[in-house]
């Protein structure tokens, strides 16, 4: 029923189409453009649709814009999924420990969470990458460092509700270790609302990665949409397509993830209201 309601939502279908296109671009990029996307492919600043071997033209160095667009989708998707996974795993573990242990452990972990939440995620990522150096792994870690607090708070709230239920008491009676109860019995039941945050974290991660790349703090060995936008900034008047094309791709990707998230939330809320 939830899937049926999702499929009947025009916004959700539009978002799913955009996300699917992003995934296809990421998957076929090495097949359609096996050469290094950072290599020179033609005459510099070739406008779009002037040379059909380079449909979207070239940048200031003669690199293929279309190849960069496809390989940039790989980077955005990889960063978004990796950062969301790391943030959800870390946040779920912290929230589980805080909610299940309670007392001093809960207070300490929640004060640490509060401290991280006071710093905007982008500023935290900017500081972390500036210190650790630009690389894909560093960018993923920096984004996850500012995104784990949301899953942690939601997980804690769910754990506080679940830990008093009968099946948890039964697990204690049969002699299960508290850590085993928390990870095997309680955490799996608290995950659904935490996982609902994943699409929001993915969208935020894509934006933060693009912002870092725009500032020159992205992985220098990978093509990124933020780096492409920054590259076109120097010739914005004479060749605006260099910034407009990756900018449109970035906006559509974030919009697609957001629409999918809204569709899932709406379908789930409708199901709960009917039940």
CSV table of C-alpha atoms in Angstrom, one decimal:
chain,number,residue,atom,x,y,z
A,1,UNK,CA,0.0,0.0,0.0
A,2,UNK,CA,2.8,2.4,0.8
A,3,UNK,CA,4.4,1.7,-2.6
A,4,UNK,CA,1.1,2.3,-4.3
A,5,UNK,CA,0.7,5.7,-2.7
A,6,UNK,CA,4.2,6.6,-3.5
A,7,UNK,CA,3.6,5.7,-7.2
A,8,UNK,CA,0.5,7.8,-7.2
A,9,UNK,CA,2.4,10.9,-6.1
A,10,UNK,CA,3.5,13.1,-9.1
A,11,UNK,CA,6.2,14.7,-7.0
A,12,UNK,CA,7.6,11.4,-5.8
A,13,UNK,CA,7.6,10.0,-9.4
A,14,UNK,CA,9.4,13.1,-10.6
A,15,UNK,CA,12.0,12.7,-7.9
A,16,UNK,CA,12.4,9.0,-8.5
A,17,UNK,CA,13.0,9.7,-12.2
A,18,UNK,CA,15.7,12.3,-11.4
A,19,UNK,CA,17.4,10.0,-8.9
A,20,UNK,CA,17.3,7.1,-11.4
A,21,UNK,CA,18.8,9.3,-14.1
A,22,UNK,CA,21.6,10.3,-11.6
A,23,UNK,CA,22.2,6.6,-10.8
A,24,UNK,CA,22.3,5.7,-14.5
A,25,UNK,CA,24.8,8.5,-15.2
A,26,UNK,CA,27.0,7.3,-12.4
A,27,UNK,CA,26.9,3.7,-13.6
A,28,UNK,CA,27.5,4.3,-17.3
A,29,UNK,CA,30.1,7.0,-17.0
A,30,UNK,CA,33.1,4.7,-17.3
A,31,UNK,CA,31.5,2.9,-20.2
A,32,UNK,CA,30.6,6.0,-22.2
A,33,UNK,CA,33.6,8.0,-21.2
A,34,UNK,CA,36.4,5.5,-20.4
A,35,UNK,CA,39.2,8.1,-20.8
A,36,UNK,CA,40.3,10.3,-18.0
A,37,UNK,CA,37.6,13.1,-17.7
A,38,UNK,CA,40.4,15.5,-16.7
A,39,UNK,CA,42.3,14.9,-19.9
A,40,UNK,CA,42.2,17.3,-22.8
A,41,UNK,CA,39.6,16.3,-25.4
A,42,UNK,CA,39.4,19.2,-27.9
A,43,UNK,CA,39.8,22.8,-28.5
A,44,UNK,CA,39.4,25.0,-25.4
A,45,UNK,CA,36.0,26.8,-24.9
A,46,UNK,CA,34.2,25.0,-27.6
A,47,UNK,CA,30.5,26.0,-27.2
A,48,UNK,CA,27.8,23.4,-26.8
A,49,UNK,CA,26.4,21.7,-30.0
A,50,UNK,CA,29.2,23.0,-32.2
A,51,UNK,CA,31.1,19.7,-32.3
A,52,UNK,CA,29.0,16.6,-32.0
A,53,UNK,CA,31.9,14.6,-30.7
A,54,UNK,CA,31.8,17.1,-27.8
A,55,UNK,CA,28.0,17.7,-27.4
A,56,UNK,CA,28.2,20.1,-24.4
A,57,UNK,CA,31.5,21.7,-25.5
A,58,UNK,CA,34.8,22.0,-23.6
A,59,UNK,CA,36.1,24.1,-20.7
A,60,UNK,CA,39.1,26.4,-20.6
A,61,UNK,CA,41.6,23.6,-20.8
A,62,UNK,CA,39.7,21.6,-23.5
A,63,UNK,CA,38.2,19.0,-21.3
A,64,UNK,CA,34.9,17.4,-22.3
A,65,UNK,CA,32.0,19.0,-20.3
A,66,UNK,CA,29.7,16.0,-20.9
A,67,UNK,CA,32.3,13.5,-19.6
A,68,UNK,CA,32.8,15.7,-16.6
A,69,UNK,CA,29.0,15.9,-16.0
A,70,UNK,CA,28.7,12.1,-16.0
A,71,UNK,CA,31.8,11.5,-13.9
A,72,UNK,CA,30.7,14.2,-11.5
A,73,UNK,CA,27.5,12.3,-10.9
A,74,UNK,CA,29.6,9.4,-9.8
A,75,UNK,CA,31.4,11.6,-7.3
A,76,UNK,CA,28.2,13.2,-6.0
A,77,UNK,CA,26.4,9.9,-5.6
A,78,UNK,CA,29.4,8.2,-3.9
A,79,UNK,CA,29.9,11.0,-1.4
A,80,UNK,CA,26.2,11.3,-0.7
A,81,UNK,CA,25.6,7.6,-0.1
A,82,UNK,CA,28.9,7.1,1.9
A,83,UNK,CA,28.3,10.1,4.1
A,84,UNK,CA,24.7,9.2,4.8
A,85,UNK,CA,25.7,5.6,5.7
A,86,UNK,CA,28.5,6.8,8.0
A,87,UNK,CA,26.3,9.4,9.7
A,88,UNK,CA,23.4,6.9,10.2
A,89,UNK,CA,25.7,4.2,11.6
A,90,UNK,CA,27.5,6.6,14.0
A,91,UNK,CA,24.3,8.4,15.0
A,92,UNK,CA,22.4,5.1,15.6
A,93,UNK,CA,25.1,3.7,17.8
A,94,UNK,CA,25.4,6.9,19.8
A,95,UNK,CA,21.6,7.2,20.2
A,96,UNK,CA,21.3,3.6,21.2
A,97,UNK,CA,24.0,3.9,23.8
A,98,UNK,CA,22.5,7.1,25.2
A,99,UNK,CA,18.9,5.9,25.2
A,100,UNK,CA,19.6,2.4,26.5
A,101,UNK,CA,22.2,3.2,29.2
A,102,UNK,CA,20.5,6.4,30.4
A,103,UNK,CA,21.9,8.2,33.4
A,104,UNK,CA,25.4,9.7,33.2
A,105,UNK,CA,26.1,8.0,29.8
A,106,UNK,CA,23.0,9.6,28.3
A,107,UNK,CA,23.9,13.0,29.7
A,108,UNK,CA,27.5,12.9,28.4
A,109,UNK,CA,26.6,11.7,24.9
A,110,UNK,CA,23.7,14.2,24.5
A,111,UNK,CA,25.9,17.1,25.6
A,112,UNK,CA,28.5,16.0,23.0
A,113,UNK,CA,25.7,15.9,20.4
A,114,UNK,CA,24.6,19.4,21.5
A,115,UNK,CA,28.1,20.6,21.0
A,116,UNK,CA,28.3,19.3,17.5
A,117,UNK,CA,24.8,20.6,16.6
A,118,UNK,CA,25.9,24.2,17.5
A,119,UNK,CA,28.3,24.2,14.6
A,120,UNK,CA,26.8,24.4,11.1
A,121,UNK,CA,27.6,21.3,9.1
A,122,UNK,CA,29.3,23.1,6.3
A,123,UNK,CA,31.6,25.1,8.6
A,124,UNK,CA,32.6,21.9,10.4
A,125,UNK,CA,33.3,20.1,7.1
A,126,UNK,CA,35.3,23.1,5.9
A,127,UNK,CA,37.5,23.2,9.0
A,128,UNK,CA,38.0,19.4,9.0
A,129,UNK,CA,39.0,19.3,5.3
A,130,UNK,CA,41.2,22.3,5.7
A,131,UNK,CA,43.2,20.5,8.4
A,132,UNK,CA,43.1,16.9,7.1
A,133,UNK,CA,43.6,17.8,3.4
A,134,UNK,CA,41.3,17.3,0.4
A,135,UNK,CA,40.5,13.8,-0.6
A,136,UNK,CA,37.3,11.9,-1.2
A,137,UNK,CA,37.5,10.0,2.1
A,138,UNK,CA,38.2,13.2,4.0
A,139,UNK,CA,35.2,14.9,2.4
A,140,UNK,CA,32.9,11.9,3.3
A,141,UNK,CA,34.2,11.9,6.9
A,142,UNK,CA,33.8,15.7,7.2
A,143,UNK,CA,30.2,15.6,6.0
A,144,UNK,CA,29.4,12.6,8.3
A,145,UNK,CA,30.9,14.5,11.2
A,146,UNK,CA,28.3,17.2,11.0
A,147,UNK,CA,25.4,14.9,10.0
A,148,UNK,CA,25.3,12.2,12.7
A,149,UNK,CA,23.6,14.3,15.3
A,150,UNK,CA,20.1,14.0,13.7
A,151,UNK,CA,20.1,10.2,13.6
A,152,UNK,CA,21.5,10.1,17.1
A,153,UNK,CA,18.6,12.2,18.5
A,154,UNK,CA,16.0,10.2,16.7
A,155,UNK,CA,17.5,6.9,17.6
A,156,UNK,CA,17.7,7.9,21.3
A,157,UNK,CA,14.0,9.0,21.3
A,158,UNK,CA,13.0,5.6,19.8
A,159,UNK,CA,15.2,3.7,22.2
A,160,UNK,CA,13.7,5.4,25.2
A,161,UNK,CA,10.2,4.2,24.0
A,162,UNK,CA,11.3,0.7,23.1
A,163,UNK,CA,13.5,-0.2,26.0
A,164,UNK,CA,10.4,-0.6,28.4
A,165,UNK,CA,8.5,-3.0,26.2
A,166,UNK,CA,7.8,-6.6,27.1
A,167,UNK,CA,10.2,-8.3,24.7
A,168,UNK,CA,13.1,-6.2,26.1
A,169,UNK,CA,12.2,-7.3,29.6
A,170,UNK,CA,12.0,-10.9,28.4
A,171,UNK,CA,15.5,-10.6,26.9
A,172,UNK,CA,16.8,-9.5,30.3
A,173,UNK,CA,15.1,-12.3,32.1
A,174,UNK,CA,16.7,-15.0,29.8
A,175,UNK,CA,20.1,-13.5,30.7
A,176,UNK,CA,21.1,-11.6,27.5
A,177,UNK,CA,23.9,-9.2,27.9
A,178,UNK,CA,22.8,-5.5,27.9
A,179,UNK,CA,24.9,-4.7,24.8
A,180,UNK,CA,23.4,-7.7,23.0
A,181,UNK,CA,19.9,-6.6,23.9
A,182,UNK,CA,20.6,-3.1,22.7
A,183,UNK,CA,22.1,-4.1,19.3
A,184,UNK,CA,20.0,-7.2,18.5
A,185,UNK,CA,16.6,-6.5,20.1
A,186,UNK,CA,16.2,-2.7,20.5
A,187,UNK,CA,18.2,-1.0,17.7
A,188,UNK,CA,16.6,-2.9,14.8
A,189,UNK,CA,13.2,-1.7,16.0
A,190,UNK,CA,14.4,1.9,16.2
A,191,UNK,CA,16.0,2.1,12.7
A,192,UNK,CA,13.0,2.9,10.4
A,193,UNK,CA,12.5,6.5,11.5
A,194,UNK,CA,16.3,6.9,11.5
A,195,UNK,CA,16.6,5.6,8.0
A,196,UNK,CA,14.0,8.1,6.9
A,197,UNK,CA,16.6,10.8,7.4
A,198,UNK,CA,19.0,9.2,4.8
A,199,UNK,CA,17.6,11.0,1.8
A,200,UNK,CA,17.9,14.4,3.6
A,201,UNK,CA,21.5,13.6,4.5
A,202,UNK,CA,22.3,12.5,1.0
A,203,UNK,CA,20.9,15.8,-0.4
A,204,UNK,CA,22.9,17.8,2.1
A,205,UNK,CA,26.1,15.8,1.4
A,206,UNK,CA,25.8,16.5,-2.3
A,207,UNK,CA,25.5,20.2,-1.6
A,208,UNK,CA,28.3,20.3,0.9
A,209,UNK,CA,30.6,18.3,-1.4
A,210,UNK,CA,29.9,20.7,-4.2
A,211,UNK,CA,30.5,23.7,-2.0
A,212,UNK,CA,33.9,22.3,-0.8
A,213,UNK,CA,34.9,21.6,-4.4
A,214,UNK,CA,33.8,25.1,-5.4
A,215,UNK,CA,36.2,26.4,-2.8
A,216,UNK,CA,39.0,24.2,-4.1
A,217,UNK,CA,38.8,21.7,-1.1
A,218,UNK,CA,37.4,18.8,-3.0
A,219,UNK,CA,39.4,15.7,-4.2
A,220,UNK,CA,41.8,17.1,-6.9
A,221,UNK,CA,41.9,13.8,-8.7
A,222,UNK,CA,38.1,13.6,-9.3
A,223,UNK,CA,35.7,15.6,-11.4
A,224,UNK,CA,33.0,17.3,-9.3
A,225,UNK,CA,30.2,19.5,-10.2
A,226,UNK,CA,31.3,22.1,-7.7
A,227,UNK,CA,34.7,22.1,-9.3
A,228,UNK,CA,33.2,22.5,-12.7
A,229,UNK,CA,31.1,25.5,-11.5
A,230,UNK,CA,34.2,27.1,-10.1
A,231,UNK,CA,36.2,26.4,-13.3
A,232,UNK,CA,33.5,28.3,-15.3
A,233,UNK,CA,33.5,31.2,-12.9
A,234,UNK,CA,36.5,32.8,-14.6
A,235,UNK,CA,34.8,32.9,-18.0
A,236,UNK,CA,31.3,33.4,-16.8
A,237,UNK,CA,30.6,36.3,-19.2
A,238,UNK,CA,32.0,34.6,-22.4
A,239,UNK,CA,31.2,31.0,-21.6
A,240,UNK,CA,28.4,30.8,-19.0
A,241,UNK,CA,27.5,27.3,-20.0
A,242,UNK,CA,30.5,26.0,-18.1
A,243,UNK,CA,28.9,27.0,-14.8
A,244,UNK,CA,25.2,26.7,-15.8
A,245,UNK,CA,25.3,23.1,-17.0
A,246,UNK,CA,26.8,21.5,-13.8
A,247,UNK,CA,24.7,24.0,-11.7
A,248,UNK,CA,21.5,22.7,-13.3
A,249,UNK,CA,22.7,19.1,-12.7
A,250,UNK,CA,23.4,19.9,-9.0
A,251,UNK,CA,20.0,21.6,-8.5
A,252,UNK,CA,18.1,18.7,-10.2
A,253,UNK,CA,19.9,16.1,-8.1
A,254,UNK,CA,19.2,17.7,-4.8
A,255,UNK,CA,15.6,18.4,-5.9
A,256,UNK,CA,15.2,14.8,-6.9
A,257,UNK,CA,16.4,13.4,-3.6
A,258,UNK,CA,14.2,15.9,-1.7
A,259,UNK,CA,11.1,14.9,-3.7
A,260,UNK,CA,11.7,11.2,-3.2
A,261,UNK,CA,12.1,11.9,0.6
A,262,UNK,CA,8.8,13.8,0.6
A,263,UNK,CA,7.1,11.1,-1.3
A,264,UNK,CA,8.2,8.4,1.2
A,265,UNK,CA,7.2,10.5,4.2
A,266,UNK,CA,3.8,11.3,2.7
A,267,UNK,CA,3.1,7.6,1.8
A,268,UNK,CA,4.2,6.5,5.3
A,269,UNK,CA,2.2,9.1,7.0
A,270,UNK,CA,-0.9,8.2,5.0
A,271,UNK,CA,-0.5,4.6,5.9
A,272,UNK,CA,-0.2,5.4,9.6
A,273,UNK,CA,-3.3,7.6,9.5
A,274,UNK,CA,-5.3,4.9,7.9
A,275,UNK,CA,-4.2,2.3,10.3
